[in-house]
Structure formats: structure tokens, C-alpha cells
Short mmCIF file of C-alpha atoms and ligand atoms in Angstrom, two decimals:
data_model
loop_
_atom_site.label_atom_id
_atom_site.label_comp_id
_atom_site.label_asym_id
_atom_site.label_seq_id
_atom_site.Cartn_x
_atom_site.Cartn_y
_atom_site.Cartn_z
CA MET W 1 0.27 0.67 -0.21
CA TYR W 2 1.54 3.36 -1.15
CA ARG W 3 1.42 5.82 2.12
CA LEU W 4 -0.58 8.74 0.32
CA PRO W 5 -2.10 12.30 1.82
CA ARG W 6 -4.80 12.30 4.46
CA GLY W 7 -7.68 11.74 3.27
CA MET W 8 -5.98 9.82 -0.07
CA ARG W 9 -6.60 5.60 -0.09
CA TYR W 10 -7.07 3.04 -2.82
CA SER W 11 -10.77 3.47 -3.78
CA LYS W 12 -12.58 0.78 -4.07
CA LEU W 13 -14.71 -1.08 -6.78
CA GLU W 14 -18.21 -0.59 -6.11
CA GLU W 15 -16.84 3.60 -5.70
CA ARG W 16 -15.45 3.34 -8.33
CA LYS W 17 -18.98 2.01 -10.35
CA GLU W 18 -20.70 4.49 -8.07
CA PHE W 19 -18.10 7.71 -9.87
CA TYR W 20 -18.36 6.21 -13.11
CA GLU W 21 -22.36 5.54 -12.99
CA ASN W 22 -23.19 8.97 -11.67
CA GLU W 23 -20.67 10.97 -11.01
CA LEU W 24 -18.17 11.02 -14.04
CA ASP W 25 -19.16 14.90 -15.59
CA VAL W 26 -19.57 13.60 -19.48
CA ASP W 27 -20.23 17.71 -21.13
CA ALA W 28 -17.62 19.11 -18.63
CA LEU W 29 -15.51 16.14 -20.83
CA ARG W 30 -16.88 16.74 -23.77
CA ARG W 31 -16.23 20.62 -23.54
CA TRP W 32 -12.76 19.32 -22.10
CA LEU W 33 -12.10 17.58 -25.41
CA LYS W 34 -12.86 19.88 -28.28
CA HIS W 35 -9.83 21.54 -28.53
CA ARG W 36 -8.85 18.03 -29.89
CA ARG W 37 -7.67 18.34 -33.93
CA GLY W 38 -9.76 15.31 -34.24
CA GLN W 39 -10.09 12.00 -33.43
CA THR W 40 -9.22 10.80 -30.15
CA ALA W 41 -8.48 6.97 -28.61
CA PHE W 42 -9.44 6.32 -25.20
CA ALA W 43 -7.76 3.78 -22.80
CA LEU W 44 -8.52 2.15 -19.71
CA ILE W 45 -6.56 0.60 -16.75
CA PRO W 46 -8.46 -2.04 -14.41
CA GLY W 47 -5.45 -2.05 -11.67
CA ARG W 48 -1.84 -2.30 -12.82
CA HIS W 49 -0.62 -0.26 -9.09
CA THR W 50 -3.83 -0.35 -6.44
CA GLY W 51 -4.60 -4.47 -7.30
CA ILE W 52 -8.11 -3.86 -6.87
CA ALA W 53 -10.03 -5.22 -10.44
CA ALA W 54 -12.55 -6.37 -11.27
CA LEU W 55 -13.95 -10.09 -11.39
CA GLU W 56 -13.71 -10.93 -14.62
CA TYR W 57 -10.61 -8.22 -15.55
CA ILE W 58 -8.16 -9.89 -12.67
CA GLY W 59 -6.50 -11.85 -15.40
CA ILE W 60 -5.91 -8.21 -18.25
CA ARG W 61 -5.75 -6.13 -14.33
CA ASP W 62 -2.82 -4.64 -15.72
CA ASP W 63 -3.06 -4.71 -18.92
CA THR W 64 -3.74 -0.85 -20.65
CA VAL W 65 -7.53 -1.75 -23.02
CA LEU W 66 -7.66 0.80 -25.50
CA ILE W 67 -11.00 2.39 -26.23
CA ASP W 68 -11.09 3.40 -29.98
CA ASP W 69 -13.89 1.26 -31.73
CA TYR W 70 -17.28 4.22 -30.02
CA LYS W 71 -19.68 6.80 -30.78
CA ASN W 72 -19.83 9.06 -28.79
CA LEU W 73 -18.67 9.79 -24.95
CA GLY W 74 -21.19 7.98 -23.23
CA GLU W 75 -20.39 4.65 -25.29
CA VAL W 76 -17.11 5.48 -23.55
CA ARG W 77 -19.01 5.89 -20.21
CA ARG W 78 -20.09 3.11 -20.60
CA TYR W 79 -16.71 1.02 -21.30
CA LEU W 80 -15.90 2.35 -17.72
CA VAL W 81 -18.94 1.93 -15.88
CA GLN W 82 -17.79 -2.29 -17.42
CA TYR W 83 -14.44 -2.18 -16.63
CA LEU W 84 -14.31 0.50 -13.88
CA PRO W 85 -11.25 1.29 -13.97
CA GLU W 86 -8.60 2.20 -11.35
CA GLY W 87 -6.62 5.24 -13.98
CA ALA W 88 -8.37 6.27 -17.44
CA TYR W 89 -6.55 8.32 -19.99
CA TYR W 90 -6.67 9.46 -23.53
CA ASP W 91 -4.33 9.11 -26.69
CA ARG W 92 -2.34 12.14 -27.23
CA ASN W 93 -2.34 11.72 -30.34
CA ILE W 94 -4.19 13.33 -33.05
CA TYR W 95 -6.43 10.99 -36.50
CA ARG W 96 -7.42 11.92 -38.97
CA ASP W 97 -9.53 8.77 -38.55
CA LEU W 98 -8.96 6.14 -36.02
CA SER W 99 -10.30 3.28 -38.20
CA VAL W 100 -7.33 3.63 -40.02
CA CYS W 101 -4.94 2.59 -37.06
CA ALA W 102 -7.22 0.19 -36.10
CA LYS W 103 -6.28 -1.99 -39.28
CA CYS W 104 -2.49 -0.81 -39.13
CA GLY W 105 -1.12 -3.35 -36.71
CA LYS W 106 0.45 -0.95 -34.37
CA LYS W 107 -1.56 -1.11 -30.95
CA ARG W 108 -0.74 3.30 -31.64
CA ARG W 109 2.25 2.72 -30.00
CA ASN W 110 4.52 3.81 -33.77
CA CYS W 111 1.90 5.18 -35.28
CA TRP W 112 3.97 8.76 -36.67
CA GLY W 113 4.18 8.20 -39.72
CA CYS W 114 0.64 6.09 -40.78
CA PRO W 115 -1.12 7.29 -42.34
CA GLY W 116 -4.22 8.58 -39.70
CA PHE W 117 -1.58 9.92 -38.31
CA LEU W 118 -1.78 13.60 -37.11
CA GLY W 119 -0.02 14.64 -35.07
CA GLN W 120 0.27 14.53 -31.06
CA GLU W 121 -0.80 17.14 -28.68
CA LEU W 122 2.46 18.31 -25.86
CA ALA W 123 2.34 17.93 -22.49
CA PHE W 124 4.62 17.93 -19.50
CA ASP W 125 4.29 15.36 -16.46
CA ILE W 126 4.90 16.98 -12.87
CA ASP W 127 4.41 14.29 -10.31
CA PRO W 128 5.50 14.31 -6.91
CA GLU W 129 7.81 10.58 -7.01
CA ASN W 130 9.65 13.21 -9.38
CA VAL W 131 10.98 15.47 -6.17
CA LYS W 132 13.02 15.02 -3.35
CA CYS W 133 12.03 15.28 0.01
CA PRO W 134 14.13 15.98 3.19
CA TYR W 135 11.45 13.37 5.56
CA HIS W 136 11.05 10.62 2.24
CA GLY W 137 14.16 11.48 0.27
CA THR W 138 14.17 11.18 -3.50
CA GLY W 139 11.76 9.49 -5.00
CA GLU W 140 14.71 6.79 -6.08
CA GLU W 141 14.81 6.29 -2.37
CA ARG W 142 11.51 6.17 -2.06
CA MET W 143 10.58 3.31 -4.81
CA LYS W 144 13.99 1.09 -2.93
CA ILE W 145 11.64 0.88 0.12
CA GLY W 146 8.29 -0.25 -2.71
CA GLN W 147 7.01 3.66 -2.60
CA GLY W 148 7.96 4.91 -5.41
CA LEU W 149 4.09 5.56 -5.97
CA GLY W 150 3.31 7.34 -2.42
CA PHE W 151 3.65 10.77 -1.30
CA CYS W 152 3.26 12.63 1.16
CA ILE W 153 2.19 16.13 0.94
CA TYR W 154 4.98 17.20 1.14
CA ALA W 155 6.64 16.59 -2.35
CA PHE W 156 2.79 17.15 -3.62
CA ASN W 157 3.59 21.44 -3.00
CA LYS W 158 6.71 21.05 -4.66
CA ALA W 159 4.92 19.33 -7.65
CA ARG W 160 2.68 22.54 -7.38
CA ARG W 161 5.44 25.25 -6.74
CA LYS W 162 7.34 23.48 -10.12
CA THR W 163 4.75 23.40 -12.09
CA VAL W 164 3.52 26.79 -11.99
CA ALA W 165 6.94 28.12 -12.85
CA LEU W 166 7.19 25.54 -15.56
CA TYR W 167 3.99 26.96 -16.40
CA ARG W 168 5.31 30.32 -16.67
CA GLU W 169 8.44 29.33 -18.91
CA LEU W 170 6.22 27.70 -21.44
CA GLU W 171 4.59 31.50 -21.77
CA LYS W 172 7.23 31.82 -23.78
CA GLN W 173 6.79 29.95 -26.34
CA PHE W 174 3.17 28.80 -26.26
CA SER W 175 -0.13 30.53 -26.42
CA ASP W 176 -2.46 28.66 -25.21
CA LEU W 177 -1.66 25.89 -22.10
CA ARG W 178 -3.84 24.36 -20.15
CA LEU W 179 -3.42 23.18 -16.74
CA VAL W 180 -4.59 20.01 -15.15
CA TYR W 181 -4.53 18.04 -11.52
CA SER W 182 -4.28 13.99 -12.08
CA GLY W 183 -4.81 13.18 -8.83
CA ARG W 184 -1.14 13.03 -7.67
CA GLY W 185 0.10 15.70 -9.52
CA PHE W 186 -0.11 17.86 -12.48
CA HIS W 187 0.31 18.59 -16.52
CA ILE W 188 0.33 21.01 -18.33
CA HIS W 189 -1.03 20.41 -21.87
CA ALA W 190 0.56 22.87 -25.09
CA LEU W 191 -2.74 23.15 -27.29
CA ASP W 192 -2.01 25.41 -29.91
CA GLU W 193 -1.04 24.17 -33.12
CA LYS W 194 2.16 24.44 -33.92
CA ALA W 195 2.89 21.99 -31.16
CA ASP W 196 0.89 18.93 -32.26
CA LYS W 197 2.91 18.80 -35.21
CA PHE W 198 6.04 18.90 -33.57
CA THR W 199 8.52 15.70 -34.94
CA ARG W 200 10.10 12.98 -31.97
CA MET W 201 13.52 15.01 -32.34
CA GLU W 202 11.71 17.81 -31.22
CA ARG W 203 9.61 15.93 -29.04
CA LYS W 204 12.80 15.16 -27.07
CA ALA W 205 15.06 17.65 -27.94
CA LEU W 206 12.57 20.29 -26.17
CA ALA W 207 11.85 17.14 -22.55
CA ARG W 208 15.39 16.80 -21.98
CA GLU W 209 16.37 20.85 -21.97
CA ILE W 210 13.04 21.73 -19.88
CA ALA W 211 13.61 18.43 -17.91
CA GLU W 212 17.30 20.35 -16.90
CA LYS W 213 15.60 22.72 -14.31
CA TYR W 214 11.33 21.02 -13.90
CA PRO W 215 10.96 17.22 -12.77
CA ILE W 216 9.33 16.45 -15.10
CA ASP W 217 8.38 12.99 -16.78
CA GLU W 218 10.82 12.92 -20.19
CA TRP W 219 8.74 10.35 -21.32
CA VAL W 220 5.83 11.57 -21.95
CA THR W 221 6.71 15.29 -23.51
CA ALA W 222 9.38 12.92 -25.97
CA GLY W 223 5.46 11.14 -26.26
CA GLU W 224 6.95 7.72 -25.89
CA SER W 225 4.64 7.82 -23.81
CA ARG W 226 0.88 9.54 -25.00
CA LEU W 227 -1.23 7.97 -22.67
CA ILE W 228 -2.56 11.10 -20.63
CA ARG W 229 -4.93 10.87 -17.05
CA LEU W 230 -8.47 11.47 -18.26
CA PRO W 231 -10.18 15.07 -17.24
CA TYR W 232 -12.87 14.94 -14.97
CA SER W 233 -12.60 10.80 -13.96
CA LEU W 234 -11.07 9.37 -11.00
CA HIS W 235 -7.10 8.40 -10.24
CA GLY W 236 -8.22 5.00 -8.60
CA MET W 237 -4.84 4.94 -6.62
CA VAL W 238 -5.25 8.63 -4.36
CA SER W 239 -9.69 8.98 -4.90
CA ARG W 240 -9.70 12.16 -6.36
CA ILE W 241 -11.00 13.30 -9.66
CA CYS W 242 -8.83 14.53 -12.17
CA ILE W 243 -9.56 18.20 -13.16
CA PRO W 244 -8.74 21.02 -14.77
CA LEU W 245 -7.83 24.47 -12.87
CA GLU W 246 -6.62 28.22 -13.70
CA ILE W 247 -3.45 28.83 -12.65
CA GLU W 248 -4.96 31.32 -10.58
CA ASP W 249 -5.87 28.36 -8.67
CA MET W 250 -2.41 27.24 -7.95
CA GLU W 251 -1.28 28.68 -5.32
CA ASN W 252 -3.87 27.64 -2.59
CA PHE W 253 -4.53 24.21 -4.09
CA ASP W 254 -4.71 21.37 -2.12
CA PRO W 255 -6.13 17.94 -3.01
CA ARG W 256 -6.88 17.79 0.29
CA THR W 257 -9.84 19.60 1.35
CA ASP W 258 -10.62 21.04 -2.29
CA GLU W 259 -14.06 19.94 -3.13
CA ARG W 260 -14.08 20.06 -6.48
CA CYS W 261 -11.22 16.72 -6.78
CA ILE W 262 -13.34 15.24 -4.17
CA PRO W 263 -16.11 12.68 -5.10
CA GLY W 264 -18.78 12.13 -4.18
CA PHE W 265 -17.86 8.74 -2.07
CA LEU W 266 -15.92 10.37 -0.15
CA LYS W 267 -18.05 13.33 0.57
CA ALA W 268 -21.02 11.10 1.32
CA LYS W 269 -19.27 9.72 4.46
CA GLU W 270 -17.90 12.50 6.05
CA LYS W 271 -21.39 13.45 7.08
ZN1 ZN P 301 -0.78 3.50 -36.94
ZN1 ZN P 302 8.15 13.20 1.76
#
């Protein structure tokens, strides 16, 4: 069990069910996805980090299940209700036509250059695991004692401040930035059209440059790791809702108490 800040804990299956049946804000998700300049694939992971998965999916608990055959977001939600995943994601790749790459055989892992591929949304991922904590040590040290994904509020707040600094830095290069609380850390999405078109070489160079100053996950920015947590979905390891934030929200943002990111099943229990 990973150690987490106060009030955060693994979601139970029945809580995931309640969330995806009643609380997932599909309209807000639709608005979020409006910036996408093509078609989007989704993905889910049944229970890789928590070990908790629906009985019928225990065998594929650690797998990434791709959702690329759906008619609308209502249907995507039905997949989430069916699988009750620990985590839900979208593929940052932008497809002209999802059905073209459904047949290309590369399972969307290496679709750069495919006829159905238009580009990839650029994103930056900052997590507390990449931050050194004076109490619990470096991420590597925490990994050694099986706490690789565990974190404390000190590491979280350090990641939060780093995210603001990175946002300010990126503002010099990009004009359309979005900020998301991911459940553990933060994502910055650069939605400028030019960023969609960056080559893999350009991404790699940018990732390396940024990683020198900020604790980002280089793989996400470089494009190797193309899945990003789905806004408005439930992060089943911490029982928090992944939500977009404004940069002005950041100074006082505390995921332990912020109502916007606390799912109903935790609010009900407090009363
Ligand atoms: Zn392809
Ligand atoms: Zn710590």
C-alpha cells in the first residue's frame, strides 16, 4: 500500500462504480476535448498499481485496454462502468480517422507516419515521485522501499510550485496552455497547433531541455508515453477527480480539501 496524504486512499470497486455511473461529468469532458484537432482514442487500466480490479478483469489487471471503437462519449462512459478501472486516459495522438490505425497493426504505439495520424498533443507531466523530499528522500530512495508512487504533502506542494514555474516558462513559447490536476501531480497541455506538429526529434530535445530545470517525466513530453489521464475521471489510487485548474487556482490548491476534486463517495462519508 502506498503512503498518501491524509484523506487519500485507494477507491473500492463499488466506489469506482458509483463514480462512473453517477458522477463522471461527460459534458465537461466533451468541452475539454473540443480542442482536439482530430479523433481521439481512450484507454483504461483495470488495476495495475492498486491490485484492485473487477473479478472478470483480474487476468488483465495490469494491461492497458484501448477504447478506439466508440460512437460517442456516452459509450466511452459505458466502457468505464463496465471495466471500473483504476485509471482512465486518452491517447494524445491525433487521428484523422481512428479506423485507419485500428487496422495498421501497431496498436497506436508507433503510429507516427501512419496515414491516419495527424500529430500529437504536447504535454508535460510533473509528479511528486520525481521530487526530492527532506523527510522521505528522493524518488529513487522511495522506490527502493516499495514507495515509488507513494508521496507526502510536502512533495506534492513542491511539485505544485514547480508546475507554476514551468507554466510561466512555457508561456514564453506557447499561447494556449491548460493546467490539470492529475490526482497525484499536474499536467500542462500545450494546445498550440504548432505543438501538435512537432516531430519526435523536436519533442525529445524540448523534453531534455525542460527536464534539466523541472522534474518532468521526459517520456510524456518526448511522446513515447502518449497516454495522459482523462480529465474528470477518477484516480483510483488516491480517490481524487482529475480536474482542469486555472493558473490562479494553483497558489492555494490543496487536493486534500478542495471540493472540486473530492468524489461524492468521500463527501458522503464525512457527513
Ligand atoms: Zn497506425
Ligand atoms: Zn515526503
